Amino acid sequence: MKHYLQINDLDSLQQTVQEAIELKKEPTQFKKLGAGKTICLLFFNNSLRTRLSTQKAAINLGLDTIVMNFGSEGWQLEFEEGAVMDQGKAEHVKEAAQVVSQYADIVAIRAFAGLTDKEADEAELVLNAFKKYANIPVVNMESSVGHPLQALADAITLEENKTAQKPKVVLSWAPHPRALPHAVANSFVAMMKLQDADFVITHPEGYELNPEVTKGCKIVHDQEEALKNANFVYVKNWSNYQDYGQVKNTDSNWMMTKEKLGKAKFMHCLPVRRNVVVEDAVMDSDQSLCMEQANNRTFAAQVVLKQLLKDL
Amino acid sequence: MKHYLQINDLDSLQQTVQEAIELKKEPTQFKKLGAGKTICLLFFNNSLRTRLSTQKAAINLGLDTIVMNFGSEGWQLEFEEGAVMDQGKAEHVKEAAQVVSQYADIVAIRAFAGLTDKEADEAELVLNAFKKYANIPVVNMESSVGHPLQALADAITLEENKTAQKPKVVLSWAPHPRALPHAVANSFVAMMKLQDADFVITHPEGYELNPEVTKGCKIVHDQEEALKNANFVYVKNWSNYQDYGQVKNTDSNWMMTKEKLGKAKFMHCLPVRRNVVVEDAVMDSDQSLCMEQANNRTFAAQVVLKQLLKDL
Amino acid sequence: MKHYLQINDLDSLQQTVQEAIELKKEPTQFKKLGAGKTICLLFFNNSLRTRLSTQKAAINLGLDTIVMNFGSEGWQLEFEEGAVMDQGKAEHVKEAAQVVSQYADIVAIRAFAGLTDKEADEAELVLNAFKKYANIPVVNMESSVGHPLQALADAITLEENKTAQKPKVVLSWAPHPRALPHAVANSFVAMMKLQDADFVITHPEGYELNPEVTKGCKIVHDQEEALKNANFVYVKNWSNYQDYGQVKNTDSNWMMTKEKLGKAKFMHCLPVRRNVVVEDAVMDSDQSLCMEQANNRTFAAQVVLKQLLKDL
């Protein structure tokens, strides 16, 4: 693997999941693999789980880590080819990306969708510029349209908790007061397409994800029907895709409740708004896998870094 | 020791002080104790000494360290049980605390008093939530009502500098232009209660600390009388406790001067406002122990982390 | 060497450049030199290259590193002797500098010129206060009037790329929309004075650098004439020195173009404003040494830290 920009960059999801589960048994068993190598974590946006778990994964692999909040600590970047840089942007990403790659062996980047310009978001300006101009592997720590480390942690969690060979997994939209990106949902869908599962997406009409992402997926607008006999329910808000970045629906009937959940396991990437996205009774029950998902973030990051280090 | 939230969490102050003095002779003698373990330092507020000395202590013990400015780098936290999180707060501390504890072996937290809501401050929301929901030891790097790492550094400094078996120690209030928390004063008082000393608190009338904290302590409102024959004078401002968080007095007559100090040693936790809290002549004299106090912050943190690591 | 505040603090530029080139061949060969020692990097201003390359250099030398953004994470500092600190500044640099030096073995500092008060900038308040009150070596990571780590990286790059014994090197002013400090230009000039080169400075009339800095240097106001037969062209904007900190000229005729550059190598410290300071055709050509300069920042920092560590 050369970069980890999306879940499909993995040679094999199933093998990677197994490798992560092995790593988890003894997290420091590959401590020598990263010795003498440096990873640089660049944050263009806030982060809790990604920030800590990726650092922890790097520590477990013996990597030296440099963390930088690019927005507040660095320079504002220009992405346009041929720009006359006489405004606020002090550095072109061409230079920034190449320079960073001189000081590190791997670079991991978090850069959220702006949610105002669909085309710009889908162009993945930051990630693709680093892929193009940096000379080292690039890891996606959540970009405009994907969050493949989360999806990998979700896959590990599903594998560890499934009781049927082919479980029913439902991705259920939830209301939220603010406009959120599509990254987590997109990557979850992409990951589910690689799974042997009965996968259903449910959301209000008009809340379709990018049709290219959900191509071939079963979509049901009746949440109750979608949830029937589910083994796992993954709840997530996303803002409108067609009316890009708009909050068109905050219908609290779409909140996940213990009653709706039935006997299914509950999943969410966190942070989660209690009693808006999901009620306390679900979060505080044994059916919630959120903490396992968060814990698996370390091993998702670690298995990805391990694969990248092996191919360096 | 399970957590270090207040000075009274120590099994024995005297033994811990001796242990710190031993550590100081060869700071890296327990470098293997922390190997393979990680401490996460979470800052909800600014810090200089605490930030650097706690990192240094962790380095001396061989711990890996992850530092996070929670306010600017993470998500705004909800603390209320049962809250409908449809406003600005993105994550409940229940999840945040538990998640952090999955990536680290010890968590240290700085979260100042807001000084507007006495009840909320005294509930120690941040610290207690982490104590409740994190599954790992919690260290107080200054909370709403206490700063026990400072108090321990002060105890080490007193021990190293005392010439009498039972020294006279005076805690003397000082003026300050801004409203400051009671944390340092509270923990100093709590620590002095564990000492064999003639301890006196002096402050303007109406500037009483929390009476539960000072219960049993000698309080004298005449500063001159209080300072008579003092061996150590600990100077510190705090805002009004009764009219909570108000600055009711900025009387510069309460500033510490060389003349008032006499032959006593001067102590302050720093940062200190020169010529407001204390005059230059004191700060720049050999009587000031401020630098020794600051230096002992490393060994206070280190002895606490050492005790926590031993009980992990 | 006791401190590295300016390029002239080096015992020998030539020997240091050779030492850096040796280090570069096997960057971790002195990994044991820094073991058990800590460097503290204090940033009063933003940074990309300096932040990452200095950390990388420290890693290569086996140093533990503590990074602090002083402005946003610490306290506002007072620099005036005898000040009555009843305004916004919470700590005097006397205490701050001395305290930091208790937790680290080397301190590196970035503190830009304010560009409003020439006298204050030239007094190098931050750097000189740390030099005076800290008890450990101080490294300049760009101060008000100098950027000697950049100048050393430039010297390494010149040495690696020169084809003539005595090359012609031109420092050419460039337009820029914002007011920039003189630090990079000053240190480049100081470094060139230690070189066996035909050195020429060119800038619009009225854009003289500090005459003490350029004393003895050839200054030509006709850019075309200055550039004739140049082997290296170092392009850099600086704001007006006489009308201190003003932007009096943004004449795009001073921008560096491929045509003007001829066969010379192009140098810039980065970040650079494309198509304002220099056109794309130069940046994207093989004649640009910018990436080599940036890469050499690691080895400049490393050789300086190595020399300081040896003399600890």
PDB file of C-alpha atoms in Angstrom, chain B residues 28 31 45-53 55-56 59-60 69 73 110 112 177-178 270-276 280 283-284 290-298, chain C residues 36-38 40 42 64-75 77 81-92 94-96 98-100 102-105:
ATOM      1  CA  THR B  28      16.174   9.347  35.711  1.00  0.00           C
ATOM      2  CA  LYS B  31      13.284   5.618  33.746  1.00  0.00           C
ATOM      3  CA  ASN B  45      -6.473  26.430  30.317  1.00  0.00           C
ATOM      4  CA  ASN B  46      -3.096  28.025  29.725  1.00  0.00           C
ATOM      5  CA  SER B  47      -0.013  26.825  31.500  1.00  0.00           C
ATOM      6  CA  LEU B  48       3.738  27.328  31.559  1.00  0.00           C
ATOM      7  CA  ARG B  49       5.301  25.621  34.599  1.00  0.00           C
ATOM      8  CA  THR B  50       2.720  22.863  34.836  1.00  0.00           C
ATOM      9  CA  ARG B  51       2.929  22.131  31.118  1.00  0.00           C
ATOM     10  CA  LEU B  52       6.698  21.916  31.007  1.00  0.00           C
ATOM     11  CA  SER B  53       7.432  20.366  34.400  1.00  0.00           C
ATOM     12  CA  GLN B  55       6.222  16.720  30.588  1.00  0.00           C
ATOM     13  CA  LYS B  56       9.736  16.749  32.027  1.00  0.00           C
ATOM     14  CA  ILE B  59      10.258  12.062  30.322  1.00  0.00           C
ATOM     15  CA  ASN B  60      12.313  11.327  33.443  1.00  0.00           C
ATOM     16  CA  ASN B  69      -5.189  21.670  24.397  1.00  0.00           C
ATOM     17  CA  GLU B  73      -8.045  21.288  19.575  1.00  0.00           C
ATOM     18  CA  ARG B 110      -5.942  21.369  34.014  1.00  0.00           C
ATOM     19  CA  PHE B 112      -9.598  26.360  36.095  1.00  0.00           C
ATOM     20  CA  PRO B 177      -5.862  43.598  39.100  1.00  0.00           C
ATOM     21  CA  ARG B 178      -7.720  40.485  37.878  1.00  0.00           C
ATOM     22  CA  LEU B 270       4.326  32.063  39.825  1.00  0.00           C
ATOM     23  CA  PRO B 271       3.422  33.704  37.522  1.00  0.00           C
ATOM     24  CA  VAL B 272       3.696  36.762  39.725  1.00  0.00           C
ATOM     25  CA  ARG B 273       2.927  40.407  39.006  1.00  0.00           C
ATOM     26  CA  ARG B 274       6.014  42.326  40.076  1.00  0.00           C
ATOM     27  CA  ASN B 275       5.419  45.526  42.018  1.00  0.00           C
ATOM     28  CA  VAL B 276       1.761  44.659  42.451  1.00  0.00           C
ATOM     29  CA  ASP B 280      11.226  43.763  42.785  1.00  0.00           C
ATOM     30  CA  MET B 283      11.877  38.909  43.891  1.00  0.00           C
ATOM     31  CA  ASP B 284      15.485  39.750  43.082  1.00  0.00           C
ATOM     32  CA  CYS B 290      10.274  31.037  43.792  1.00  0.00           C
ATOM     33  CA  MET B 291      12.796  29.411  41.485  1.00  0.00           C
ATOM     34  CA  GLU B 292      13.263  26.493  43.847  1.00  0.00           C
ATOM     35  CA  GLN B 293       9.497  26.065  44.013  1.00  0.00           C
ATOM     36  CA  ALA B 294       9.274  26.085  40.219  1.00  0.00           C
ATOM     37  CA  ASN B 295      12.132  23.629  39.951  1.00  0.00           C
ATOM     38  CA  ASN B 296      10.472  21.335  42.472  1.00  0.00           C
ATOM     39  CA  ARG B 297       7.375  21.188  40.274  1.00  0.00           C
ATOM     40  CA  THR B 298       9.219  18.581  38.193  1.00  0.00           C
TER      41      THR B 298
ATOM     42  CA  GLY C  36      18.708  12.064  28.541  1.00  0.00           C
ATOM     43  CA  LYS C  37      18.597  15.705  27.474  1.00  0.00           C
ATOM     44  CA  THR C  38      15.609  17.880  26.625  1.00  0.00           C
ATOM     45  CA  CYS C  40      12.235  23.155  24.617  1.00  0.00           C
ATOM     46  CA  LEU C  42       9.112  28.126  22.274  1.00  0.00           C
ATOM     47  CA  ASP C  64      13.528  14.725  24.073  1.00  0.00           C
ATOM     48  CA  THR C  65      11.510  17.641  22.746  1.00  0.00           C
ATOM     49  CA  ILE C  66       8.889  19.844  24.377  1.00  0.00           C
ATOM     50  CA  VAL C  67       7.067  22.221  22.026  1.00  0.00           C
ATOM     51  CA  MET C  68       5.127  25.207  23.331  1.00  0.00           C
ATOM     52  CA  ASN C  69       3.207  27.934  21.530  1.00  0.00           C
ATOM     53  CA  PHE C  70       3.980  30.607  24.057  1.00  0.00           C
ATOM     54  CA  GLY C  71       1.414  33.092  22.846  1.00  0.00           C
ATOM     55  CA  SER C  72      -1.644  30.887  22.959  1.00  0.00           C
ATOM     56  CA  GLU C  73      -0.615  28.359  25.608  1.00  0.00           C
ATOM     57  CA  GLY C  74       1.327  30.437  28.160  1.00  0.00           C
ATOM     58  CA  TRP C  75       1.191  33.889  29.724  1.00  0.00           C
ATOM     59  CA  LEU C  77       5.223  38.467  29.134  1.00  0.00           C
ATOM     60  CA  GLU C  81      12.722  46.357  34.110  1.00  0.00           C
ATOM     61  CA  GLY C  82      10.930  47.723  37.168  1.00  0.00           C
ATOM     62  CA  ALA C  83       7.462  47.615  35.604  1.00  0.00           C
ATOM     63  CA  VAL C  84       4.414  47.839  37.839  1.00  0.00           C
ATOM     64  CA  MET C  85       2.585  44.864  36.362  1.00  0.00           C
ATOM     65  CA  ASP C  86      -1.005  45.954  36.860  1.00  0.00           C
ATOM     66  CA  GLN C  87      -2.027  45.652  33.195  1.00  0.00           C
ATOM     67  CA  GLY C  88      -2.421  42.690  30.833  1.00  0.00           C
ATOM     68  CA  LYS C  89       0.956  41.033  31.309  1.00  0.00           C
ATOM     69  CA  ALA C  90       0.923  38.200  33.808  1.00  0.00           C
ATOM     70  CA  GLU C  91       4.583  37.231  34.050  1.00  0.00           C
ATOM     71  CA  HIS C  92       7.950  38.906  33.797  1.00  0.00           C
ATOM     72  CA  LYS C  94      12.904  37.204  34.231  1.00  0.00           C
ATOM     73  CA  GLU C  95      10.878  34.462  35.851  1.00  0.00           C
ATOM     74  CA  ALA C  96       9.658  32.832  32.634  1.00  0.00           C
ATOM     75  CA  GLN C  98      14.696  31.161  34.340  1.00  0.00           C
ATOM     76  CA  VAL C  99      11.852  28.725  34.927  1.00  0.00           C
ATOM     77  CA  VAL C 100      11.978  27.297  31.398  1.00  0.00           C
ATOM     78  CA  GLN C 102      15.011  24.496  34.813  1.00  0.00           C
ATOM     79  CA  TYR C 103      13.009  22.048  32.728  1.00  0.00           C
ATOM     80  CA  ALA C 104      15.225  21.884  29.639  1.00  0.00           C
ATOM     81  CA  ASP C 105      18.870  21.668  28.619  1.00  0.00           C
TER      82      ASP C 105
END
